CSV table of C-alpha atoms in Angstrom, one decimal:
chain,number,residue,atom,x,y,z
A,1,MET,CA,26.8,-46.1,104.4
A,2,ALA,CA,27.5,-49.4,106.1
A,3,ILE,CA,27.5,-52.6,104.0
A,4,ASN,CA,26.6,-56.0,105.5
A,5,LYS,CA,29.1,-58.8,105.1
A,6,ILE,CA,28.5,-61.5,102.6
A,7,THR,CA,26.5,-64.4,104.1
A,8,ASN,CA,26.3,-66.7,101.1
A,9,LYS,CA,27.2,-70.2,102.2
A,10,GLN,CA,28.8,-71.0,98.9
A,11,THR,CA,31.5,-68.4,99.4
A,12,LEU,CA,34.5,-70.0,100.9
A,13,ASN,CA,36.7,-67.1,101.5
A,14,ARG,CA,34.2,-64.4,102.5
A,15,GLU,CA,36.6,-61.8,103.9
A,16,SER,CA,38.6,-61.6,100.7
A,17,VAL,CA,35.7,-60.6,98.5
A,18,ASN,CA,35.9,-57.0,97.5
A,19,ARG,CA,32.3,-55.7,97.7
A,20,ALA,CA,33.2,-52.6,95.8
A,21,THR,CA,33.7,-54.6,92.6
A,22,GLN,CA,30.4,-56.5,92.9
A,23,VAL,CA,27.4,-55.7,90.7
A,24,SER,CA,24.0,-55.2,92.4
A,25,MET,CA,21.2,-57.3,91.0
A,26,LYS,CA,18.5,-56.0,93.4
A,27,ASP,CA,16.0,-54.7,90.9
A,28,ASN,CA,17.1,-56.8,87.9
A,29,LYS,CA,14.2,-59.3,87.4
A,30,VAL,CA,13.4,-61.4,84.4
A,31,ARG,CA,10.0,-60.6,82.9
A,32,GLY,CA,8.1,-62.0,79.9
A,33,ASN,CA,7.5,-65.5,78.6
A,34,ALA,CA,9.6,-67.8,80.7
A,35,GLU,CA,9.3,-70.7,78.3
A,36,GLN,CA,10.9,-68.6,75.5
A,37,SER,CA,13.4,-66.8,77.7
A,38,ILE,CA,17.1,-67.7,77.4
A,39,ASN,CA,17.5,-67.2,81.1
A,40,PRO,CA,18.2,-70.4,83.0
A,41,GLY,CA,16.7,-69.1,86.2
A,42,LYS,CA,13.7,-67.1,87.4
A,43,ASP,CA,15.6,-63.9,88.3
A,44,PHE,CA,19.0,-62.5,89.0
A,45,THR,CA,18.3,-60.8,92.3
A,46,LYS,CA,21.2,-62.9,93.8
A,47,ASN,CA,24.6,-63.6,92.3
A,48,PHE,CA,24.3,-66.3,89.7
A,49,ALA,CA,25.5,-69.9,90.3
A,50,VAL,CA,24.6,-73.4,89.1
A,51,THR,CA,25.3,-76.1,91.7
A,52,LEU,CA,24.8,-79.8,92.2
A,53,LYS,CA,21.7,-79.0,94.3
A,54,ASP,CA,20.2,-77.2,91.2
A,55,ILE,CA,20.7,-80.4,89.2
A,56,ASP,CA,19.0,-82.5,91.9
A,57,THR,CA,16.2,-80.0,92.1
A,58,SER,CA,15.7,-80.1,88.3
A,59,VAL,CA,15.4,-83.9,88.3
A,60,MET,CA,12.9,-83.7,91.2
A,61,SER,CA,10.9,-81.0,89.6
A,62,HIS,CA,10.7,-82.9,86.3
A,63,LEU,CA,9.5,-86.1,88.1
A,64,LYS,CA,6.9,-84.3,90.1
A,65,ASN,CA,5.7,-81.4,87.9
A,66,VAL,CA,6.3,-82.6,84.4
A,67,MET,CA,5.9,-86.4,84.4
A,68,LYS,CA,3.3,-86.4,87.2
A,69,PRO,CA,3.3,-90.2,87.8
A,70,LYS,CA,-0.1,-91.6,88.6
A,71,ILE,CA,-1.6,-95.1,88.8
A,72,ARG,CA,-5.0,-96.7,89.0
A,73,GLU,CA,-6.2,-98.7,91.9
A,74,ALA,CA,-9.7,-99.6,93.0
A,75,ASN,CA,-11.2,-97.4,90.3
A,76,GLU,CA,-9.3,-94.4,91.7
A,77,THR,CA,-6.4,-92.4,90.4
A,78,ILE,CA,-3.5,-92.2,92.9
A,79,LYS,CA,-0.7,-89.7,92.6
A,80,VAL,CA,2.7,-91.5,93.2
A,81,PRO,CA,4.9,-89.7,95.7
A,82,VAL,CA,8.5,-88.9,94.7
A,83,TYR,CA,11.3,-88.8,97.4
A,84,TYR,CA,14.9,-87.9,97.2
A,85,GLY,CA,17.0,-90.6,98.9
A,86,ASN,CA,19.0,-88.7,101.5
A,87,GLU,CA,21.5,-90.7,103.6
A,88,GLU,CA,19.1,-91.8,106.4
A,89,ARG,CA,16.2,-92.5,104.1
A,90,TRP,CA,18.3,-94.5,101.6
A,91,LYS,CA,20.1,-96.5,104.3
A,92,ASN,CA,16.8,-97.5,105.9
A,93,PHE,CA,15.3,-98.4,102.6
A,94,ARG,CA,18.3,-100.6,101.7
A,95,LYS,CA,18.3,-102.3,105.1
A,96,ARG,CA,14.5,-102.9,105.3
A,97,GLY,CA,13.7,-103.2,101.6
A,98,VAL,CA,10.7,-100.9,102.1
A,99,LEU,CA,10.0,-97.3,103.2
A,100,ARG,CA,7.5,-96.6,106.0
A,101,ASP,CA,6.0,-93.4,107.3
A,102,LYS,CA,6.2,-92.2,110.9
A,103,ASN,CA,3.2,-94.4,111.9
A,104,GLY,CA,5.0,-97.5,110.6
A,105,SER,CA,2.7,-97.9,107.5
A,106,LEU,CA,4.2,-99.1,104.3
A,107,ILE,CA,4.4,-96.4,101.6
A,108,LEU,CA,3.1,-97.7,98.3
A,109,PRO,CA,3.3,-96.7,95.5
A,110,LEU,CA,6.6,-95.0,95.7
A,111,ILE,CA,9.4,-93.5,93.5
A,112,MET,CA,12.8,-92.7,95.1
A,113,PHE,CA,16.0,-91.5,93.5
A,114,LYS,CA,19.5,-90.8,94.7
A,115,ARG,CA,22.6,-89.3,93.1
A,116,ASN,CA,25.5,-91.8,93.1
A,117,ASP,CA,28.4,-90.0,91.5
A,118,VAL,CA,29.5,-87.0,89.4
A,119,SER,CA,32.2,-87.1,86.7
A,120,PHE,CA,33.5,-84.7,84.0
A,121,ASP,CA,32.0,-85.0,80.6
A,122,ASP,CA,34.9,-85.8,78.3
A,123,SER,CA,32.8,-85.0,75.2
A,124,MET,CA,32.4,-81.4,76.3
A,125,PRO,CA,36.0,-80.3,77.4
A,126,MET,CA,35.0,-76.6,77.2
A,127,SER,CA,35.5,-75.2,80.7
A,128,PHE,CA,38.3,-72.8,79.8
A,129,ASP,CA,39.6,-72.6,83.3
A,130,HIS,CA,42.8,-70.9,82.1
A,131,ASP,CA,40.8,-67.8,81.3
A,132,VAL,CA,41.1,-66.6,84.9
A,133,ARG,CA,40.3,-63.0,84.1
A,134,GLY,CA,37.2,-63.9,82.1
A,135,GLU,CA,38.3,-61.7,79.2
A,136,PHE,CA,37.8,-64.1,76.3
A,137,ILE,CA,35.1,-66.6,77.2
A,138,LYS,CA,31.7,-65.2,78.2
A,139,VAL,CA,28.2,-66.7,78.1
A,140,ALA,CA,25.2,-64.3,77.7
A,141,ARG,CA,22.5,-65.4,80.2
A,142,SER,CA,20.1,-62.4,79.7
A,143,ASN,CA,19.6,-59.9,77.0
A,144,LYS,CA,16.8,-57.5,77.5
A,145,TRP,CA,15.9,-53.8,77.2
A,146,SER,CA,17.2,-51.6,80.0
A,147,LYS,CA,14.6,-50.4,82.5
A,148,ASP,CA,16.0,-46.8,82.2
A,149,ASN,CA,15.2,-46.5,78.5
A,150,GLN,CA,13.3,-43.4,77.5
A,151,TYR,CA,12.9,-44.1,73.8
A,152,ASP,CA,10.5,-41.8,72.0
A,153,ARG,CA,10.5,-39.7,68.8
A,154,PHE,CA,12.6,-37.0,70.4
A,155,GLN,CA,15.3,-39.5,71.2
A,156,VAL,CA,15.2,-40.8,67.6
A,157,GLN,CA,15.8,-37.3,66.3
A,158,ARG,CA,18.7,-36.9,68.6
A,159,GLY,CA,20.2,-40.2,67.3
A,160,VAL,CA,19.8,-42.0,70.7
A,161,LYS,CA,19.4,-45.8,70.4
A,162,PRO,CA,17.7,-47.9,73.1
A,163,VAL,CA,20.0,-49.5,75.6
A,164,GLN,CA,20.1,-53.2,76.2
A,165,GLU,CA,21.1,-54.9,79.4
A,166,ILE,CA,23.3,-58.0,79.0
A,167,ILE,CA,24.2,-60.3,81.8
A,168,PHE,CA,27.3,-62.5,81.3
A,169,THR,CA,28.7,-65.5,83.2
A,170,GLY,CA,31.9,-67.6,82.8
A,171,MET,CA,32.1,-70.8,80.9
A,172,PRO,CA,30.5,-73.7,82.8
A,173,ASP,CA,32.1,-77.1,83.7
A,174,HIS,CA,30.2,-79.9,82.0
A,175,VAL,CA,29.5,-82.9,84.2
A,176,ILE,CA,27.6,-86.2,84.1
A,177,CYS,CA,25.5,-87.1,87.2
A,178,ASN,CA,24.4,-90.7,87.6
A,179,TYR,CA,21.2,-91.4,89.6
A,180,SER,CA,19.7,-94.6,90.9
A,181,VAL,CA,15.9,-94.8,90.7
A,182,VAL,CA,13.7,-97.3,92.7
A,183,MET,CA,10.0,-97.8,92.0
A,184,MET,CA,7.6,-99.8,94.1
A,185,THR,CA,3.9,-100.6,93.5
A,186,ASN,CA,1.3,-103.2,94.6
A,187,TYR,CA,0.8,-104.8,91.2
A,188,ILE,CA,2.7,-105.4,88.0
A,189,GLU,CA,0.1,-103.6,86.0
A,190,GLN,CA,0.8,-100.4,88.0
A,191,MET,CA,4.6,-100.9,87.5
A,192,ASN,CA,4.2,-101.2,83.8
A,193,ILE,CA,2.4,-97.8,83.7
A,194,LEU,CA,5.4,-96.2,85.6
A,195,SER,CA,8.0,-97.9,83.4
A,196,ASP,CA,6.2,-96.7,80.2
A,197,LEU,CA,6.2,-93.2,81.6
A,198,PHE,CA,10.0,-93.2,82.2
A,199,LEU,CA,10.6,-94.7,78.7
A,200,GLU,CA,8.6,-91.8,77.3
A,201,HIS,CA,10.6,-89.1,79.1
A,202,LEU,CA,14.1,-90.6,79.1
A,203,GLY,CA,16.2,-89.0,76.3
A,204,THR,CA,14.6,-85.6,76.8
A,205,TYR,CA,15.6,-82.6,78.9
A,206,PHE,CA,14.7,-82.8,82.6
A,207,GLY,CA,13.5,-79.7,84.3
A,208,ASP,CA,10.5,-77.4,84.3
A,209,SER,CA,10.0,-74.3,82.1
A,210,GLU,CA,11.3,-71.7,84.5
A,211,GLN,CA,14.4,-73.5,85.8
A,212,TYR,CA,17.4,-75.4,84.4
A,213,LYS,CA,17.0,-78.2,81.8
A,214,PHE,CA,19.5,-81.0,81.5
A,215,LEU,CA,19.7,-83.9,79.0
A,216,SER,CA,18.8,-87.3,80.4
A,217,SER,CA,19.5,-90.8,79.2
A,218,LEU,CA,18.9,-94.4,80.5
A,219,ASP,CA,22.0,-95.8,82.2
A,220,GLY,CA,21.8,-99.5,81.4
A,221,SER,CA,18.4,-101.1,81.4
A,222,ILE,CA,15.2,-101.1,83.5
A,223,SER,CA,15.2,-104.3,85.6
A,224,ASP,CA,12.2,-106.6,85.3
A,225,ALA,CA,9.5,-106.1,88.0
A,226,SER,CA,10.3,-108.5,90.9
A,227,GLU,CA,7.9,-109.6,93.5
A,228,MET,CA,8.9,-109.2,97.1
A,229,ASN,CA,7.2,-110.1,100.4
A,230,ARG,CA,8.1,-107.9,103.4
A,231,ASP,CA,6.4,-108.7,106.7
A,232,GLY,CA,3.6,-110.5,105.0
A,233,GLU,CA,3.0,-107.7,102.5
A,234,ARG,CA,3.3,-108.1,98.8
A,235,LEU,CA,5.0,-105.5,96.6
A,236,ILE,CA,6.5,-105.1,93.1
A,237,LYS,CA,10.0,-103.5,92.8
A,238,THR,CA,11.9,-102.1,89.8
A,239,GLU,CA,15.3,-100.4,89.7
A,240,PHE,CA,17.3,-98.6,87.0
A,241,GLY,CA,19.8,-95.8,86.5
A,242,ILE,CA,19.6,-92.4,84.9
A,243,SER,CA,22.5,-90.2,83.5
A,244,ILE,CA,22.1,-86.5,83.5
A,245,LYS,CA,24.4,-84.3,81.3
A,246,ALA,CA,24.6,-81.0,83.1
A,247,TYR,CA,26.9,-78.2,83.9
A,248,VAL,CA,28.0,-76.3,87.1
A,249,ILE,CA,29.1,-72.7,87.5
A,250,PRO,CA,30.6,-71.4,90.8
A,251,GLU,CA,29.3,-68.2,92.2
A,252,PHE,CA,32.8,-66.9,93.0
A,253,THR,CA,36.1,-67.9,91.5
A,254,SER,CA,39.4,-67.7,93.4
A,255,ASN,CA,42.5,-67.3,91.2
A,256,VAL,CA,45.8,-65.5,91.2
A,257,PHE,CA,44.0,-62.2,90.7
A,258,GLY,CA,41.8,-62.6,93.8
A,259,THR,CA,38.2,-63.6,94.3
A,260,THR,CA,35.8,-62.5,91.5
A,261,ALA,CA,32.1,-63.0,90.9
A,262,GLU,CA,31.1,-65.1,87.9
A,263,ILE,CA,28.3,-62.7,86.9
A,264,THR,CA,28.7,-59.3,85.2
A,265,LYS,CA,26.3,-56.8,83.7
A,266,GLU,CA,27.0,-54.7,80.7
A,267,LEU,CA,25.0,-52.0,78.9
A,268,THR,CA,25.1,-51.4,75.1
A,269,PRO,CA,26.1,-47.8,74.0
A,270,SER,CA,23.2,-45.5,73.5
A,271,ARG,CA,25.0,-43.3,71.0
A,272,VAL,CA,28.0,-43.6,68.8
A,273,THR,CA,29.8,-40.3,67.8
A,274,PHE,CA,32.4,-40.0,65.1
A,275,GLY,CA,34.8,-37.1,65.0
A,276,THR,CA,38.1,-36.0,63.6
A,277,GLU,CA,41.2,-34.8,65.4
A,278,ALA,CA,43.8,-32.7,63.6
A,279,ASP,CA,46.8,-30.7,64.7
A,280,ALA,CA,46.2,-26.9,64.5
A,281,THR,CA,48.3,-24.9,62.1
A,282,ASN,CA,50.4,-21.9,63.1
A,283,GLU,CA,48.0,-19.6,61.4
A,284,GLN,CA,45.0,-21.0,63.4
A,285,ILE,CA,47.0,-20.6,66.6
A,286,GLY,CA,47.8,-17.0,65.7
A,287,LYS,CA,44.2,-16.2,65.1
């Protein structure tokens, strides 16, 4: 049977990956209560990896789906849009001091954030990169009953135990990501509402219930709301920094033993049998 080549963009050396040693996760999905699950992701249908994009997505998801920033204006509740400051958007914002839509209208209120830098977390030097074979350091990402279990009273009488499926990954690299956050509103009263919201959530874990969660902290202080006039329009602006303590795991690791996947699946034994081995005597051999 023909096997398609690996098309994952995160794989640097695709041709050197031995597909015969890879573990298929096609039908391995996480079920149950996601909030109480130890799984950091929704499913394992693809090879496991935690990247910088996952950290940015967790911050975005927390701002939009958990914090849900809103303000009051003209007796109406307005949902504050949240944008990620990509290169073009952030450069235009720094140059003009404001952000406008495609029609040229000023976007207010507004929350925009951008990742500035990434550094290793010295307080968590636990990457264990020297364990290139992955023989000593393993992190259990999923522990559930196997879908192939047929556990009934007949199996109990035979001494068969239910089998558990355990998914392991390597030890992650702990990092600190620093973000810059800019908030703009029409009035100081609206800005105070957004500042209070961030003060309530900073120091907690950023992320929703079904994805990754990373510890956040305030980097420095929240600047006092400053009034700005741009093209005859009045606005209030506040800036501050956020530090996210996170971790990254590559999907594939290249070492002296070749390219290996970071995720493995193991099954617990269904039956343990004890026996004795002894050398036969000459009399037994003659019989």
